[in-house]
Amino acid sequence: MKIKSIFCLLLVAFFMVSCRHHERKSYDEMGSNGLTTRTENLQTNLRTFMNKGVMIGQMYDSLKGIGWKDKSHHSNMFSICDDYAAVSGYELMGVEKGCKINKDGERFDVIRKDILRLFKRGGLIILFWTAPDFNENEDMLDEYVKQLAKYLDSLQDGYGIKAPVVLCLYPLDGKSWYTQLSAGDYKSLCDKTIDKLKKAEVTNAIYGFSFSQMISREKINQYISDDIDVINYSLISQTKNVESYRKNFHKMLQVLTSVAQERYMVPGLTTGIEGIPDSVYFTGTILSAIQKYRLSYIMFGANYGDSKEGHYCVPYPGMNNAVISDFVKMYNDDKTIFLKHLNGLYLKY
């Protein structure tokens, strides 16, 4: 009887140890302001890293390109310069409704894998949430934010370490329902949403304000929430008029960097001319901007579809050699940072 009791106790102890073994320990440390330490480090380093150069990236860099999609470790940028983008952007519209695919036709589970792969490599992750109209239904907004928070929480590796991200809520694209709001109402919406995300214990996001409209510095200041760390200007042009693009480009970069300096925020740029009609676009326009304006990152628009459709902002193998050569010259410039030379974005210095 005594031997049987000892055997039962040993069996219980074995199962307890076994259960603990399968409960994988999380190595994600928390900082002092409610964010993970890696997210806090990102918040700081995005500002200090501007002294090292400008990070170069692309929307959906390793998810799709000209003539391919969802190929593991593939990238038009890598095919051209043997290096990956230091920054990649992703749209989250659809996640709030539990959809499997976002508004750009990308699967959320594939996006998650790509985000974690880029995080492991040390790259910068920028997310955009073009939210649907909740028609002033607060319960619906609560559910949307709950689903968004759930997805952000799922961006973690096998050790429970979450990928820090820049989350741009309600990007002002000139088309979405919230662009019709007054500046005050828009700011209140952002404040309310950020507060809901914090209450949902989102610990791996810092917040960005993204705009694509030609608006003044004074107007931008009316829109920006106090919780914003990153300000992103988006200018993806489908026009072949390079001079018109360049004029708007420099005009809004002046506004962008002025607001960023005034409010101690990180300025970033999402840009590109679809079809790249200018053979010296990357050295003549992009590098000149890098030399003139203080930016954290430049993220080009996505490449996708067939080459004849012209949906590309970065060169791809087989296109005009002059454009490829121009891009490589930009790559080799000391002030541009691609993934191979991006070190320590999530570390404390």
PDB file of N, CA and C in Angstrom, residues 136-173:
ATOM      1  N   GLU A 136     -20.868  55.231 -35.853  1.00  0.00           N
ATOM      2  CA  GLU A 136     -21.023  55.776 -34.492  1.00  0.00           C
ATOM      3  C   GLU A 136     -21.550  54.743 -33.503  1.00  0.00           C
ATOM      4  N   ASN A 137     -21.453  53.489 -33.867  1.00  0.00           N
ATOM      5  CA  ASN A 137     -21.864  52.399 -32.978  1.00  0.00           C
ATOM      6  C   ASN A 137     -20.654  52.024 -32.115  1.00  0.00           C
ATOM      7  N   GLU A 138     -20.664  52.450 -30.869  1.00  0.00           N
ATOM      8  CA  GLU A 138     -19.521  52.250 -29.990  1.00  0.00           C
ATOM      9  C   GLU A 138     -19.229  50.772 -29.731  1.00  0.00           C
ATOM     10  N   ASP A 139     -20.266  49.973 -29.660  1.00  0.00           N
ATOM     11  CA  ASP A 139     -20.073  48.528 -29.462  1.00  0.00           C
ATOM     12  C   ASP A 139     -19.346  47.912 -30.654  1.00  0.00           C
ATOM     13  N   MET A 140     -19.689  48.390 -31.843  1.00  0.00           N
ATOM     14  CA  MET A 140     -19.027  47.882 -33.048  1.00  0.00           C
ATOM     15  C   MET A 140     -17.561  48.287 -33.062  1.00  0.00           C
ATOM     16  N   LEU A 141     -17.282  49.541 -32.676  1.00  0.00           N
ATOM     17  CA  LEU A 141     -15.891  49.986 -32.607  1.00  0.00           C
ATOM     18  C   LEU A 141     -15.114  49.169 -31.582  1.00  0.00           C
ATOM     19  N   ASP A 142     -15.752  48.893 -30.441  1.00  0.00           N
ATOM     20  CA  ASP A 142     -15.105  48.063 -29.419  1.00  0.00           C
ATOM     21  C   ASP A 142     -14.730  46.692 -29.976  1.00  0.00           C
ATOM     22  N   GLU A 143     -15.630  46.101 -30.764  1.00  0.00           N
ATOM     23  CA  GLU A 143     -15.367  44.788 -31.354  1.00  0.00           C
ATOM     24  C   GLU A 143     -14.255  44.874 -32.391  1.00  0.00           C
ATOM     25  N   TYR A 144     -14.261  45.950 -33.188  1.00  0.00           N
ATOM     26  CA  TYR A 144     -13.195  46.144 -34.178  1.00  0.00           C
ATOM     27  C   TYR A 144     -11.835  46.230 -33.499  1.00  0.00           C
ATOM     28  N   VAL A 145     -11.777  47.046 -32.451  1.00  0.00           N
ATOM     29  CA  VAL A 145     -10.507  47.238 -31.741  1.00  0.00           C
ATOM     30  C   VAL A 145     -10.076  45.951 -31.045  1.00  0.00           C
ATOM     31  N   LYS A 146     -11.042  45.209 -30.527  1.00  0.00           N
ATOM     32  CA  LYS A 146     -10.736  43.928 -29.879  1.00  0.00           C
ATOM     33  C   LYS A 146     -10.059  42.971 -30.858  1.00  0.00           C
ATOM     34  N   GLN A 147     -10.595  42.893 -32.084  1.00  0.00           N
ATOM     35  CA  GLN A 147     -10.015  42.013 -33.099  1.00  0.00           C
ATOM     36  C   GLN A 147      -8.644  42.506 -33.558  1.00  0.00           C
ATOM     37  N   LEU A 148      -8.498  43.826 -33.675  1.00  0.00           N
ATOM     38  CA  LEU A 148      -7.204  44.409 -34.034  1.00  0.00           C
ATOM     39  C   LEU A 148      -6.168  44.100 -32.963  1.00  0.00           C
ATOM     40  N   ALA A 149      -6.553  44.276 -31.697  1.00  0.00           N
ATOM     41  CA  ALA A 149      -5.647  43.996 -30.575  1.00  0.00           C
ATOM     42  C   ALA A 149      -5.260  42.521 -30.541  1.00  0.00           C
ATOM     43  N   LYS A 150      -6.208  41.661 -30.846  1.00  0.00           N
ATOM     44  CA  LYS A 150      -5.946  40.215 -30.871  1.00  0.00           C
ATOM     45  C   LYS A 150      -4.890  39.875 -31.921  1.00  0.00           C
ATOM     46  N   TYR A 151      -4.989  40.510 -33.076  1.00  0.00           N
ATOM     47  CA  TYR A 151      -4.013  40.249 -34.134  1.00  0.00           C
ATOM     48  C   TYR A 151      -2.634  40.781 -33.748  1.00  0.00           C
ATOM     49  N   LEU A 152      -2.590  41.961 -33.185  1.00  0.00           N
ATOM     50  CA  LEU A 152      -1.309  42.528 -32.742  1.00  0.00           C
ATOM     51  C   LEU A 152      -0.654  41.642 -31.691  1.00  0.00           C
ATOM     52  N   ASP A 153      -1.471  41.080 -30.810  1.00  0.00           N
ATOM     53  CA  ASP A 153      -0.954  40.173 -29.784  1.00  0.00           C
ATOM     54  C   ASP A 153      -0.416  38.880 -30.390  1.00  0.00           C
ATOM     55  N   SER A 154      -0.967  38.488 -31.545  1.00  0.00           N
ATOM     56  CA  SER A 154      -0.544  37.236 -32.188  1.00  0.00           C
ATOM     57  C   SER A 154       0.795  37.367 -32.906  1.00  0.00           C
ATOM     58  N   LEU A 155       1.319  38.579 -32.996  1.00  0.00           N
ATOM     59  CA  LEU A 155       2.595  38.794 -33.685  1.00  0.00           C
ATOM     60  C   LEU A 155       3.748  38.484 -32.743  1.00  0.00           C
ATOM     61  N   GLN A 156       3.834  37.220 -32.346  1.00  0.00           N
ATOM     62  CA  GLN A 156       4.881  36.811 -31.413  1.00  0.00           C
ATOM     63  C   GLN A 156       5.463  35.473 -31.836  1.00  0.00           C
ATOM     64  N   ASP A 157       6.723  35.282 -31.481  1.00  0.00           N
ATOM     65  CA  ASP A 157       7.404  34.048 -31.866  1.00  0.00           C
ATOM     66  C   ASP A 157       7.119  32.933 -30.859  1.00  0.00           C
ATOM     67  N   GLY A 158       7.807  31.806 -30.998  1.00  0.00           N
ATOM     68  CA  GLY A 158       7.570  30.657 -30.141  1.00  0.00           C
ATOM     69  C   GLY A 158       7.949  30.870 -28.693  1.00  0.00           C
ATOM     70  N   TYR A 159       8.693  31.935 -28.419  1.00  0.00           N
ATOM     71  CA  TYR A 159       9.085  32.245 -27.048  1.00  0.00           C
ATOM     72  C   TYR A 159       8.244  33.364 -26.443  1.00  0.00           C
ATOM     73  N   GLY A 160       7.184  33.749 -27.137  1.00  0.00           N
ATOM     74  CA  GLY A 160       6.294  34.788 -26.618  1.00  0.00           C
ATOM     75  C   GLY A 160       6.809  36.189 -26.816  1.00  0.00           C
ATOM     76  N   ILE A 161       7.844  36.372 -27.616  1.00  0.00           N
ATOM     77  CA  ILE A 161       8.396  37.704 -27.876  1.00  0.00           C
ATOM     78  C   ILE A 161       7.608  38.344 -29.012  1.00  0.00           C
ATOM     79  N   LYS A 162       6.993  39.471 -28.724  1.00  0.00           N
ATOM     80  CA  LYS A 162       6.149  40.141 -29.708  1.00  0.00           C
ATOM     81  C   LYS A 162       6.978  41.068 -30.602  1.00  0.00           C
ATOM     82  N   ALA A 163       6.611  41.099 -31.864  1.00  0.00           N
ATOM     83  CA  ALA A 163       7.268  41.997 -32.811  1.00  0.00           C
ATOM     84  C   ALA A 163       6.775  43.420 -32.586  1.00  0.00           C
ATOM     85  N   PRO A 164       7.659  44.365 -32.264  1.00  0.00           N
ATOM     86  CA  PRO A 164       7.247  45.765 -32.138  1.00  0.00           C
ATOM     87  C   PRO A 164       6.865  46.332 -33.508  1.00  0.00           C
ATOM     88  N   VAL A 165       5.827  47.134 -33.549  1.00  0.00           N
ATOM     89  CA  VAL A 165       5.355  47.686 -34.814  1.00  0.00           C
ATOM     90  C   VAL A 165       5.024  49.166 -34.670  1.00  0.00           C
ATOM     91  N   VAL A 166       5.034  49.853 -35.807  1.00  0.00           N
ATOM     92  CA  VAL A 166       4.468  51.199 -35.900  1.00  0.00           C
ATOM     93  C   VAL A 166       3.074  51.020 -36.482  1.00  0.00           C
ATOM     94  N   LEU A 167       2.056  51.449 -35.757  1.00  0.00           N
ATOM     95  CA  LEU A 167       0.671  51.278 -36.197  1.00  0.00           C
ATOM     96  C   LEU A 167       0.081  52.632 -36.581  1.00  0.00           C
ATOM     97  N   CYS A 168      -0.219  52.790 -37.859  1.00  0.00           N
ATOM     98  CA  CYS A 168      -0.838  54.024 -38.363  1.00  0.00           C
ATOM     99  C   CYS A 168      -2.348  53.811 -38.442  1.00  0.00           C
ATOM    100  N   LEU A 169      -3.066  54.389 -37.505  1.00  0.00           N
ATOM    101  CA  LEU A 169      -4.522  54.273 -37.465  1.00  0.00           C
ATOM    102  C   LEU A 169      -5.160  55.309 -38.392  1.00  0.00           C
ATOM    103  N   TYR A 170      -6.214  54.898 -39.086  1.00  0.00           N
ATOM    104  CA  TYR A 170      -7.008  55.795 -39.915  1.00  0.00           C
ATOM    105  C   TYR A 170      -6.146  56.667 -40.844  1.00  0.00           C
ATOM    106  N   PRO A 171      -5.346  56.058 -41.736  1.00  0.00           N
ATOM    107  CA  PRO A 171      -4.527  56.858 -42.652  1.00  0.00           C
ATOM    108  C   PRO A 171      -5.387  57.759 -43.526  1.00  0.00           C
ATOM    109  N   LEU A 172      -5.040  59.029 -43.581  1.00  0.00           N
ATOM    110  CA  LEU A 172      -5.807  60.003 -44.362  1.00  0.00           C
ATOM    111  C   LEU A 172      -5.462  59.841 -45.837  1.00  0.00           C
ATOM    112  N   ASP A 173      -6.274  59.055 -46.529  1.00  0.00           N
ATOM    113  CA  ASP A 173      -6.015  58.745 -47.935  1.00  0.00           C
ATOM    114  C   ASP A 173      -6.877  59.556 -48.890  1.00  0.00           C
TER     115      ASP A 173
END
